Coordinates of C-alpha atoms in Angstrom, one line a residue:
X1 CA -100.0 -38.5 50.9
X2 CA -99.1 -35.2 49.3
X3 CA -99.5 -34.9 45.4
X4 CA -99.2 -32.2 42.8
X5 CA -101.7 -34.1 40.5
X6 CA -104.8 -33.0 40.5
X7 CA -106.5 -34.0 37.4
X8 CA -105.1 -37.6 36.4
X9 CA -106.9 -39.2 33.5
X10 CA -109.6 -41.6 33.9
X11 CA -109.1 -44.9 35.1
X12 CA -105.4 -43.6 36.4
X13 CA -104.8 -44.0 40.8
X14 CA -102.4 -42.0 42.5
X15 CA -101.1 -44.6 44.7
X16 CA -97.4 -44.5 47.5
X17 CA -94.2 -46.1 46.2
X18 CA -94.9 -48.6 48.9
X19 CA -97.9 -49.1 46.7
X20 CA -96.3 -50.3 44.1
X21 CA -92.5 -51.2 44.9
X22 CA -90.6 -53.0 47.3
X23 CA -87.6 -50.7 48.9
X24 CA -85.4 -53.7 49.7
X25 CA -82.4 -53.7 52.3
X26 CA -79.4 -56.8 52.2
X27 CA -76.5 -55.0 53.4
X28 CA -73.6 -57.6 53.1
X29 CA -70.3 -57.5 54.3
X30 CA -67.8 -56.2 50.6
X31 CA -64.8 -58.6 51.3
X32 CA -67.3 -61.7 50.8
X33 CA -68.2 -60.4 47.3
X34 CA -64.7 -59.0 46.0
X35 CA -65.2 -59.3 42.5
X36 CA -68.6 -58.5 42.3
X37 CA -69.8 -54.9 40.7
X38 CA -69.4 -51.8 42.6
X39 CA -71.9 -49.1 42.0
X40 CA -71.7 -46.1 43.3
X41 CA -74.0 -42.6 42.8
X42 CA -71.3 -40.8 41.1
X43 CA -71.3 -43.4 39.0
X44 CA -74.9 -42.5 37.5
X45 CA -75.5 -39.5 35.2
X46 CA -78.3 -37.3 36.8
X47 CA -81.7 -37.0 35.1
X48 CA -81.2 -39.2 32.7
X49 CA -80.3 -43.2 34.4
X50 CA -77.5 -43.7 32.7
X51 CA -75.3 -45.8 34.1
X52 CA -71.5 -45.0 33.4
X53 CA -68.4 -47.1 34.0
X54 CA -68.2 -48.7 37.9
X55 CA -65.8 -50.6 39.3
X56 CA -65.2 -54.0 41.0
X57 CA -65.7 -54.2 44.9
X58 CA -62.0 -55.4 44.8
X59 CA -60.9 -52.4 43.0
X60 CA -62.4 -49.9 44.5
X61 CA -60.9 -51.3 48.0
X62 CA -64.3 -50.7 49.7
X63 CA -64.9 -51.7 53.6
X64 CA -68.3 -50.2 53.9
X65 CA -71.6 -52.8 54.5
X66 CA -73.0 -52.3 50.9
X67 CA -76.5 -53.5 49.5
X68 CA -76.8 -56.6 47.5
X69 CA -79.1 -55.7 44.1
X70 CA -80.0 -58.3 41.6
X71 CA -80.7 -57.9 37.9
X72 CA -83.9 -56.1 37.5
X73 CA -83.6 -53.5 40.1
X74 CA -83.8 -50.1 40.2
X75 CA -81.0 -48.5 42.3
X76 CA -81.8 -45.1 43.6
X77 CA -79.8 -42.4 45.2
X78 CA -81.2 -41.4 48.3
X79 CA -78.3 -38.9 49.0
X80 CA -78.2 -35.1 48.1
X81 CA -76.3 -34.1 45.9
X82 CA -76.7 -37.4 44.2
X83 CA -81.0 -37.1 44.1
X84 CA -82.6 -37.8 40.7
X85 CA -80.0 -40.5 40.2
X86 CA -81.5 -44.5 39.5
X87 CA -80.5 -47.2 37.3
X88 CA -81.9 -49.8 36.3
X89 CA -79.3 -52.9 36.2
X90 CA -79.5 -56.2 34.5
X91 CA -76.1 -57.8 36.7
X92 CA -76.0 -58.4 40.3
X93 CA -73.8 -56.9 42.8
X94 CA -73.1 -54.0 45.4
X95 CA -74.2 -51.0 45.9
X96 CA -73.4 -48.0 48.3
X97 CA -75.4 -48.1 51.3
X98 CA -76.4 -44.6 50.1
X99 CA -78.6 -45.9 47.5
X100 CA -81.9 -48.3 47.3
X101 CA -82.7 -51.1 45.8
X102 CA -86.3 -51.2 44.7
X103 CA -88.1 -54.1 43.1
X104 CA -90.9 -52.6 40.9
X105 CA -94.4 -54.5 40.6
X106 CA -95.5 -52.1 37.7
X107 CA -93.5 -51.4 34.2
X108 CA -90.2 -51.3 35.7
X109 CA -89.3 -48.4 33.3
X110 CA -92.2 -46.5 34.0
X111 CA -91.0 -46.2 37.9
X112 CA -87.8 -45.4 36.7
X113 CA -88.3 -42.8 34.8
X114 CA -90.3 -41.0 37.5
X115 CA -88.0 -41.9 39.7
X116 CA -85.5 -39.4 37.7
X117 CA -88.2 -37.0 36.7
X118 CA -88.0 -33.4 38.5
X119 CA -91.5 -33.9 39.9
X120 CA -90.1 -36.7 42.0
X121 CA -87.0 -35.1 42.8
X122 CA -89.3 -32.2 44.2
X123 CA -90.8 -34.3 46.1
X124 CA -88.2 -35.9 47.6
X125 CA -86.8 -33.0 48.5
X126 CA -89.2 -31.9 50.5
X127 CA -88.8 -34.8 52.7
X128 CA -84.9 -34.1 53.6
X129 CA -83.8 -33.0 57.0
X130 CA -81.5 -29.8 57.0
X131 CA -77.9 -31.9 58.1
X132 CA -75.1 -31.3 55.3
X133 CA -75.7 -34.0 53.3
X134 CA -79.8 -34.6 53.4
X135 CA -80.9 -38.5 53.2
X136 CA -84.2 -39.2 51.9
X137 CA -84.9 -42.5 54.4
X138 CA -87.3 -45.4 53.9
X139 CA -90.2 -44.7 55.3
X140 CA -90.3 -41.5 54.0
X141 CA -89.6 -42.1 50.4
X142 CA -92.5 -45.1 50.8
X143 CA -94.8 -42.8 51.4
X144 CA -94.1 -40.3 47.9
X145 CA -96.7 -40.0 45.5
X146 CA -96.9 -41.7 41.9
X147 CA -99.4 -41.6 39.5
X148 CA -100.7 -44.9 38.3
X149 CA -101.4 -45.5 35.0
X150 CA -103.3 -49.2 33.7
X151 CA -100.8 -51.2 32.7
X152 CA -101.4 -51.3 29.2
X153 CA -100.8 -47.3 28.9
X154 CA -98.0 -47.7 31.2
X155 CA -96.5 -49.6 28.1
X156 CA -97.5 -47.0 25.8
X157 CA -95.9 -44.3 27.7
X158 CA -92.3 -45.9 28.0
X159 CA -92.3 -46.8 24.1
X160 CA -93.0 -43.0 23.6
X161 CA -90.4 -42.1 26.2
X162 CA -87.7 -43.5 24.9
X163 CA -88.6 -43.0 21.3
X164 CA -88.6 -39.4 21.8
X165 CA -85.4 -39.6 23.9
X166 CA -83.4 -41.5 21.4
X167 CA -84.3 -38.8 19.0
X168 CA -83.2 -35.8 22.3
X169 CA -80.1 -38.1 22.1
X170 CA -79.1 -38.4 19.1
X171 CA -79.7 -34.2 18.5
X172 CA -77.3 -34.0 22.1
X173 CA -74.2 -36.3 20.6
X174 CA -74.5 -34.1 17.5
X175 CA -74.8 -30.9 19.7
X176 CA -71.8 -32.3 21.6
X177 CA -69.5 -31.9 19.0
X178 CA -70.1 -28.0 18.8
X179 CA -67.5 -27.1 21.5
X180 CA -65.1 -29.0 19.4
X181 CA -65.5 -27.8 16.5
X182 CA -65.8 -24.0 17.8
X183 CA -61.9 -24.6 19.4
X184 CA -61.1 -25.9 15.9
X185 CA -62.6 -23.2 14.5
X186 CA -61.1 -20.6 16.6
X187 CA -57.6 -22.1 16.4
X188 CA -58.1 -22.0 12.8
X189 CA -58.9 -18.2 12.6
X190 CA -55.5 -17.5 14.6
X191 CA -53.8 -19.6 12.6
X192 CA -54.8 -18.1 9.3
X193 CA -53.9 -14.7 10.8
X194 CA -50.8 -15.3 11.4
X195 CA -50.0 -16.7 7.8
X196 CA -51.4 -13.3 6.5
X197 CA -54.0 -14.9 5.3
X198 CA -57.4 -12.8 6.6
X199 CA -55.2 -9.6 5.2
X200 CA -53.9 -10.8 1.5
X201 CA -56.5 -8.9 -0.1
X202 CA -55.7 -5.9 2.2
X203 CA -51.6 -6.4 1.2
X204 CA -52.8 -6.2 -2.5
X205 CA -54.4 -3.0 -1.8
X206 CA -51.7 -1.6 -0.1
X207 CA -48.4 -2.6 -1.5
X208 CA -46.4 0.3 -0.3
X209 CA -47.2 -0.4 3.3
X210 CA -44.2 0.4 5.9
X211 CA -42.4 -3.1 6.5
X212 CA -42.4 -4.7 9.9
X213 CA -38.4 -4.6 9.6
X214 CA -38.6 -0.9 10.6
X215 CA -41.4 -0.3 13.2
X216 CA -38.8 -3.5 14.9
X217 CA -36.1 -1.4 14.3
X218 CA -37.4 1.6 16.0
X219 CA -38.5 -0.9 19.1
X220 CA -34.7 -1.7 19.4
X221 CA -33.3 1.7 19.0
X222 CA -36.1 2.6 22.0
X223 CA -34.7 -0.2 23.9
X224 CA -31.5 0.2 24.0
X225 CA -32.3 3.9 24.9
X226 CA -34.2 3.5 27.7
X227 CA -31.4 0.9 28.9
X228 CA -28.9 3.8 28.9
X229 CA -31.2 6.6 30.7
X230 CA -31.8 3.6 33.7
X231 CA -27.9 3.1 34.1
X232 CA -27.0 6.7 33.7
X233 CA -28.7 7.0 36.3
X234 CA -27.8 4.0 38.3
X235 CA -24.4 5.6 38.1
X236 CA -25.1 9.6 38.7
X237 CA -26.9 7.9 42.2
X238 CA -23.7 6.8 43.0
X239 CA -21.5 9.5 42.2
X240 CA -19.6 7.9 39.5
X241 CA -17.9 10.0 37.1
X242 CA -18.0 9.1 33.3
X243 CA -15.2 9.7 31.4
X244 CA -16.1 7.6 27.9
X245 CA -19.0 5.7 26.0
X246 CA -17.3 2.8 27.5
X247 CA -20.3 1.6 29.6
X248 CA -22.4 1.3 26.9
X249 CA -21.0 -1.9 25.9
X250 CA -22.2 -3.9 28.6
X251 CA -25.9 -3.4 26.6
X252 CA -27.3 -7.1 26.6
X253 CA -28.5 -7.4 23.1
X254 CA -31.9 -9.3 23.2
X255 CA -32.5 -12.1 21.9
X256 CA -32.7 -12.4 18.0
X257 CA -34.8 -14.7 15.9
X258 CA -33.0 -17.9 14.5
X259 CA -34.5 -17.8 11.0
X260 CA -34.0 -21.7 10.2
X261 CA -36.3 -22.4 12.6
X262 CA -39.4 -19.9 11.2
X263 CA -41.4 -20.2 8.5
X264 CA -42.3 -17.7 5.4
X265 CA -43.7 -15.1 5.9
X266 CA -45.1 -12.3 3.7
X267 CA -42.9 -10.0 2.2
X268 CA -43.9 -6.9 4.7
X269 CA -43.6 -8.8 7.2
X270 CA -41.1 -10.3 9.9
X271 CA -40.1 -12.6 12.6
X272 CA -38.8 -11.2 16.2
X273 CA -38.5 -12.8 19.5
X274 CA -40.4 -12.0 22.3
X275 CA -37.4 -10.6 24.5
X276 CA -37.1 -7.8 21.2
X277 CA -40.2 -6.2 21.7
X278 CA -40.9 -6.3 25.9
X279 CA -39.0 -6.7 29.0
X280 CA -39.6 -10.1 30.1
X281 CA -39.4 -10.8 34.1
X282 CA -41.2 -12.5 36.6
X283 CA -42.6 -12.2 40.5
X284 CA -42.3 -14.0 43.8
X285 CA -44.0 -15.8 46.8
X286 CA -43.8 -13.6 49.6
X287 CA -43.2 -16.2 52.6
X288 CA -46.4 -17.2 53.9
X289 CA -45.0 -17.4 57.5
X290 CA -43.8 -13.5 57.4
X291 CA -47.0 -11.8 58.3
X292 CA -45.7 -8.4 57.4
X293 CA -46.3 -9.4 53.8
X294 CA -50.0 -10.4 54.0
X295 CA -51.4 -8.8 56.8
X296 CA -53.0 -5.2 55.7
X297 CA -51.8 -5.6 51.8
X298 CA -53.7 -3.4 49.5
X299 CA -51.2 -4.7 46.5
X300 CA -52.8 -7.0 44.1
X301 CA -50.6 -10.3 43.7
X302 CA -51.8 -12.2 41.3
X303 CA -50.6 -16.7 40.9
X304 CA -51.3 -18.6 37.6
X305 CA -54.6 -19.8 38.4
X306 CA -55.6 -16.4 37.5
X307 CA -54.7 -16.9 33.8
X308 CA -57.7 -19.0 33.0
X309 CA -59.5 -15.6 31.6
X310 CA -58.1 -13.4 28.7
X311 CA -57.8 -10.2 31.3
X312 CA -56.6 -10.2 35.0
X313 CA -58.9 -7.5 36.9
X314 CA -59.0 -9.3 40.4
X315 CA -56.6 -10.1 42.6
X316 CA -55.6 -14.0 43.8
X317 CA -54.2 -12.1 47.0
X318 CA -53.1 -8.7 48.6
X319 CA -49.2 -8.3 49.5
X320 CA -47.8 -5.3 51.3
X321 CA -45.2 -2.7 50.4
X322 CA -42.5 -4.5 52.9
X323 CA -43.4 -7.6 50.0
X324 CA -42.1 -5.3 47.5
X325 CA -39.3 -3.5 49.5
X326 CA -37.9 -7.3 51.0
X327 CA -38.7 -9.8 48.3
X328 CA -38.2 -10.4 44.5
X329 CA -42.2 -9.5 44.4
X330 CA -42.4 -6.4 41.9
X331 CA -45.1 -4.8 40.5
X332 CA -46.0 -4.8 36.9
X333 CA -48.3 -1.8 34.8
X334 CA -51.7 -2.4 33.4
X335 CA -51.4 -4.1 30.1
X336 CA -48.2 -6.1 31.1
X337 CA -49.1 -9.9 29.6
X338 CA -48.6 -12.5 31.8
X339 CA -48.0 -16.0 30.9
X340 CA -48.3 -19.2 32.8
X341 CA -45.1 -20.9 33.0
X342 CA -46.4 -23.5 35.2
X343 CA -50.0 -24.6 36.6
X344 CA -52.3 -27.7 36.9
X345 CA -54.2 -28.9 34.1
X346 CA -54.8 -26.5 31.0
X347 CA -53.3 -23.4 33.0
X348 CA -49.4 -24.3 31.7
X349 CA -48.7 -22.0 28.6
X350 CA -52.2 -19.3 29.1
X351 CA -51.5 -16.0 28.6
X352 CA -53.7 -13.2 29.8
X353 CA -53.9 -9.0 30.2
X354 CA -53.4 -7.1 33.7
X355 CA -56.0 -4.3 33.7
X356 CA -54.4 -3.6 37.0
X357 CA -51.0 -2.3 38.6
X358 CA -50.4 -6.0 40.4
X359 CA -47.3 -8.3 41.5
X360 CA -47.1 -12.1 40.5
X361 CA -45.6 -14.9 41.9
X362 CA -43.3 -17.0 40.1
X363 CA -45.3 -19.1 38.1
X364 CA -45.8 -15.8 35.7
X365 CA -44.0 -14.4 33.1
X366 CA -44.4 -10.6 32.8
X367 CA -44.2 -9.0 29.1
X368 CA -43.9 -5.1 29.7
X369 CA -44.3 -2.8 27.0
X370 CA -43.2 0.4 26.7
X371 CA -43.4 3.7 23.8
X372 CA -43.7 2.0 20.2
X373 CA -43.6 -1.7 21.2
X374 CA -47.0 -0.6 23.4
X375 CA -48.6 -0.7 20.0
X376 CA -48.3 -4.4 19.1
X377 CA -48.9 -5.5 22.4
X378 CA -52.4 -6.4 21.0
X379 CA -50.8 -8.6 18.3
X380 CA -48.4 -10.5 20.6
X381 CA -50.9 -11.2 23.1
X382 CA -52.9 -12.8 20.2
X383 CA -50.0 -15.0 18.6
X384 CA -49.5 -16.3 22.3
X385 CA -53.2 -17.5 22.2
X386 CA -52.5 -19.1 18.8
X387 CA -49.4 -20.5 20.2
X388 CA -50.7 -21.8 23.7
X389 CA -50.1 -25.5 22.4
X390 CA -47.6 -25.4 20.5
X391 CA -45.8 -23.4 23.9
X392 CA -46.2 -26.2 26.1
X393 CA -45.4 -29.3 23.9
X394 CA -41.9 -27.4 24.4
X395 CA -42.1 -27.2 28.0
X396 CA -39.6 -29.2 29.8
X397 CA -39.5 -30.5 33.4
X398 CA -40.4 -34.2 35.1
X399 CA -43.6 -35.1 36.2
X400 CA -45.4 -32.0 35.8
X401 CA -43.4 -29.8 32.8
X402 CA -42.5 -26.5 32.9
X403 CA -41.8 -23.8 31.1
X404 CA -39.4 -21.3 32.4
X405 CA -38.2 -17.6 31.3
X406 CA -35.6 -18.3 28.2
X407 CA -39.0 -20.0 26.8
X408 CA -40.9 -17.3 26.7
X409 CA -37.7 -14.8 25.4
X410 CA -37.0 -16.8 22.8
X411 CA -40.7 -17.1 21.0
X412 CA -40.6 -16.3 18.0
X413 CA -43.1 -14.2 16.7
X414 CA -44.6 -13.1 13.6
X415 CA -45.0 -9.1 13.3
X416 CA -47.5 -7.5 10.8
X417 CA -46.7 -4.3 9.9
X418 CA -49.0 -1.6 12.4
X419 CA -51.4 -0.8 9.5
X420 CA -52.0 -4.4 8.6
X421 CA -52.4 -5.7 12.5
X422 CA -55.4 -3.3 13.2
X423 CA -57.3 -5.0 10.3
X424 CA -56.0 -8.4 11.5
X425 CA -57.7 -7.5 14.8
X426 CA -60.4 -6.1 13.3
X427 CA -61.4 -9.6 11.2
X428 CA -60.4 -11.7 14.0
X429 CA -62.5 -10.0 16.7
X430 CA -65.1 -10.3 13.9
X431 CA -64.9 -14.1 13.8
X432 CA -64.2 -14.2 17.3
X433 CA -67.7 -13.1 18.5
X434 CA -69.4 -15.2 15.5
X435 CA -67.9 -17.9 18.0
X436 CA -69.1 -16.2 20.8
X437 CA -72.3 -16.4 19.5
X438 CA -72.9 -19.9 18.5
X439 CA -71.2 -21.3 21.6
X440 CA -74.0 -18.7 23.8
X441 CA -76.8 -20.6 21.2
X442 CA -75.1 -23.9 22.1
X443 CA -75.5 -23.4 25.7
X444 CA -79.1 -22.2 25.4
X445 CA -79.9 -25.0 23.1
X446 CA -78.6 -27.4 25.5
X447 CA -80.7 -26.2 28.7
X448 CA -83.6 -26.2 26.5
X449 CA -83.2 -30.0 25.8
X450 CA -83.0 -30.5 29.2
X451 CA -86.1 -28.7 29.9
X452 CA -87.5 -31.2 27.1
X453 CA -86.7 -34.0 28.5
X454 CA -88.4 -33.0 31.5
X455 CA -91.7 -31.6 29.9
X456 CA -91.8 -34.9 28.6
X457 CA -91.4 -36.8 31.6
X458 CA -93.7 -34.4 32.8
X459 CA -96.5 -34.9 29.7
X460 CA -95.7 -38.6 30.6
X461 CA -97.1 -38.7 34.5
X462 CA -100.4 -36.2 33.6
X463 CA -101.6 -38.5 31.3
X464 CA -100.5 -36.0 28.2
X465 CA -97.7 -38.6 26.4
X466 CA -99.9 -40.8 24.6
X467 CA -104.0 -41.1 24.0
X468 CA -105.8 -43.7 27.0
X469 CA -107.6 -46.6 25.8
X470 CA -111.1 -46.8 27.5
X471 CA -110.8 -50.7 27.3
X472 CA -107.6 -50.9 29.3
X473 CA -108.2 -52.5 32.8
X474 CA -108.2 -49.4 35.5
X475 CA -105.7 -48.6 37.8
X476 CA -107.2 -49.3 40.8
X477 CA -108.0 -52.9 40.3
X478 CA -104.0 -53.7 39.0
X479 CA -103.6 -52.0 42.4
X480 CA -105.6 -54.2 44.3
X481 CA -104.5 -57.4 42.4
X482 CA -100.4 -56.0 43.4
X483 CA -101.9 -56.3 47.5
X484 CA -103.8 -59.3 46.7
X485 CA -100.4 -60.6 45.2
X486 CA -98.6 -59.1 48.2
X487 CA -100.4 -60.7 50.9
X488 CA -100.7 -64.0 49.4
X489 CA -97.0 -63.9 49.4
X490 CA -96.7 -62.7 53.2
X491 CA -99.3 -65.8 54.6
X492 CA -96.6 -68.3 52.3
X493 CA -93.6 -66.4 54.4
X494 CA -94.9 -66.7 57.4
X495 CA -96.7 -70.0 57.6
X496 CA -93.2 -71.2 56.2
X497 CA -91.3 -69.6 59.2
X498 CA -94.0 -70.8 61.2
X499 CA -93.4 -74.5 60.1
X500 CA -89.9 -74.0 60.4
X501 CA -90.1 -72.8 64.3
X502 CA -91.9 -75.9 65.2
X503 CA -89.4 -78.0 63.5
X504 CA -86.7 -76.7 65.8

């Protein structure tokens, strides 16, 4: 028997779990005991025993044999990933033939908790085979250390354990609410950004600020310009001959703002619509089954999974220049924003920066900017952040909603004028990292609880936890009274099997 513990208090034993458990086995067949319990491992948290919500064995439609446990028990995960995983249940019913149930003839609390303690767990794992998933099996797991406390101390040790981890939980359901709170807070700062509200003092300080109205103007007038070099050009390729201004009139005006539907805002500033400020388009799939699109690609193509992250820097997948040349697939500059039209789970309405020259599939919408409007890409990247939920409640679409490209034109957005959106950058990046900051302390602050909860654990099984009592009764003699106890019981089994063999 292999042990860590080298220096247990006096009056402690370090006996096997066989020592002072019983492993039991009754695997039953589920469809006699529908309506019983089902637990499973993945319905226990790990390292701390807690049981969460399980299901009937009707429910969950199980065919598997399953162990029968019965209130009292400790049911253990023998199972990797599922290892320092036990309850302790106070119902009867099934259990997956993956876990254990052990009968404990010491505090039953006391077992548990070292059951779930990392010592154990280290143990344990020492014991597992090298297959994919690792079983820890009977005989094995019999034979695992534990150190033996008398019984009295045994007592004393589980009052201090779970005082001291009510306290660790209590500190961990306040704790929980930080993430919250920091999205709140966050939300809050974007928000109060785009009301003008980080930058009144700044507008009172500078009242003769140029208005949005004409660095938007000047983003039109480019527009429209660079529409009329690109079909001049369309046409001199062809060979046509212009004989009046009459072409110009086919100019798609983007769209404008609808100002019912837009709030106020402060007098410098001004509403546009996304489609004013940035040409608005959108990728392709390459057919998977054309192997002249994948095969040697060295073009970044990039899916809405990818938009998870503020920037884009890595590639989903590589498409080839006969992906460009063949399909709808086009590539997009560095700085191009690219918004998730449609995705699984929070993906839907994300928008993130290409650092990258990269193609998209259709799932992503492409902002390009180009001369002035380059210079409030920075703010309309940040309103779509601020807007991510209010972008998808308008989503449309059946089971799974969608937005799709007129969306995204037609967002309205707020503009600051230039001077005012570097200092509205400048104090939300500020607040941003005092975010950043808390959620890294959050993080920290969580892993060191879980380290405290094991040092405790740990305290708890050297003997450190609470003071010994020289009067309590040893170790060794509650062990010896548990075999004395053990094979009392065996002689009354087996003279009673033996009386009922001669019966028959």
């Amino acid at each position: 028997m292999t042990s860590t513990f080298d220096d247990l208090p006096k009056n402690w034993s370090l006996a096997k779990i066989n020592d002072v458990a019983d492993i039991e086995s009754n695997l039953v067949d589920p469809k006699d005991f529908q309506s019983y319990p089902h637990v499973a491992p993945n319905r226990i948290e790990s390292g701390n025993g807690k049981l969460l919500e399980y299901k009937t064995i009707e429910t969950d439609a199980v065919t598997s044999s399953k162990h029968l446990f019965f209130p009292g028990h400790i049911i253990y995960s023998k199972i990797r990933p599922y290892l320092a995983k036990a309850v302790i249940v106070d119902f009867e019913g099934l259990c997956s033939a993956d876990m254990y149930p052990i009968k404990a003839n010491i505090n039953p609390v006391y077992l548990h908790k070292w059951l779930i303690s990392a010592e154990f767990t280290h143990l344990v794992s020492r014991t597992q085979g090298r297959t994919v998933l690792p079983k820890v099996n009977q005989k094995a797991l019999k034979k695992i250390a534990i150190p033996i406390p008398p019984l009295n101390e045994q007592h004393r040790i589980v009052t201090k354990i779970e005082a001291l981890t009510t306290r660790s939980r209590k500190a961990r359901e306040a704790l929980d609410a930080i993430p919250t709170l920091l999205d709140q807070f966050r939300q809050s700062v974007l928000a109060a950004a785009f009301r003008g509200d980080l930058t009144a003092d700044w507008r009172a300080q500078n009242p003769d600020v140029e208005p949005a109205e004409k660095l938007l103007e000047r983003i039109r007038v480019e527009r429209r310009s660079r529409w009329e070099t690109t079909e001049l050009e369309k046409m001199k390729a062809k060979g046509k001959i212009l004989k009046n201004d009459q072409w110009k009139k086919k100019y798609k005006q983007p769209s404008s703002c609808r100002q019912e539907n837009v709030s106020t805002l402060p007098n410098t500033w001004s509403w546009c619509t996304a489609d004013e400020v940035s040409s608005i388009g959108t990728g392709a799939t390459p057919k998977k089954s054309e192997s002249k699109y994948y095969e040697g690609g060295t073009i970044p193509w990039i899916t809405s999974g990818a938009l998870n992250s503020l920037f884009v820097s890595k590639a989903s997948d590589f498409i080839t220049d006969a992906a460009i040349q063949e399909t709808n697939a086009k590539l997009f500059p560095p700085k191009t924003l690219l918004v998730a039209m449609y995705g699984e789970g929070q993906t839907r309405g994300r928008v993130s920066e290409l650092l990258i020259e990269a193609a998209t599939n259709q799932a992503c919408a492409a902002l390009s900017f180009h001369e002035t409007s380059e210079k409030i890409q920075p703010v309309v990247k940040l309103f779509f952040q601020k807007n991510y939920e209010d972008i998808r409640l308008i989503a449309s679409g059946g089971v799974q909603p969608n937005l799709n490209l007129s969306i995204i034109r037609n967002t309205a957005i707020p503009v600051p004028p230039l001077m005012e959106q570097s200092k509205i950058l400048e104090k939300v990046d500020y607040y941003m990292k005092v975010a950043d900051a808390v959620e890294k302390r959050y993080s920290e602050i969580i892993t060191e609880q879980k380290n405290l909860d094991q040092s405790i654990l740990a305290k708890a099984f050297r003997g450190q936890l609470v003071p010994q009592d020289p009067t309590d009764e040893p170790a060794s003699v509650l062990l010896q009274r548990i075999q004395a106890e053990r094979e009392k019981l065996n002689a009354k089994t087996k003279k009673k099997k033996t009386r009922t063999k001669k019966k028959k």
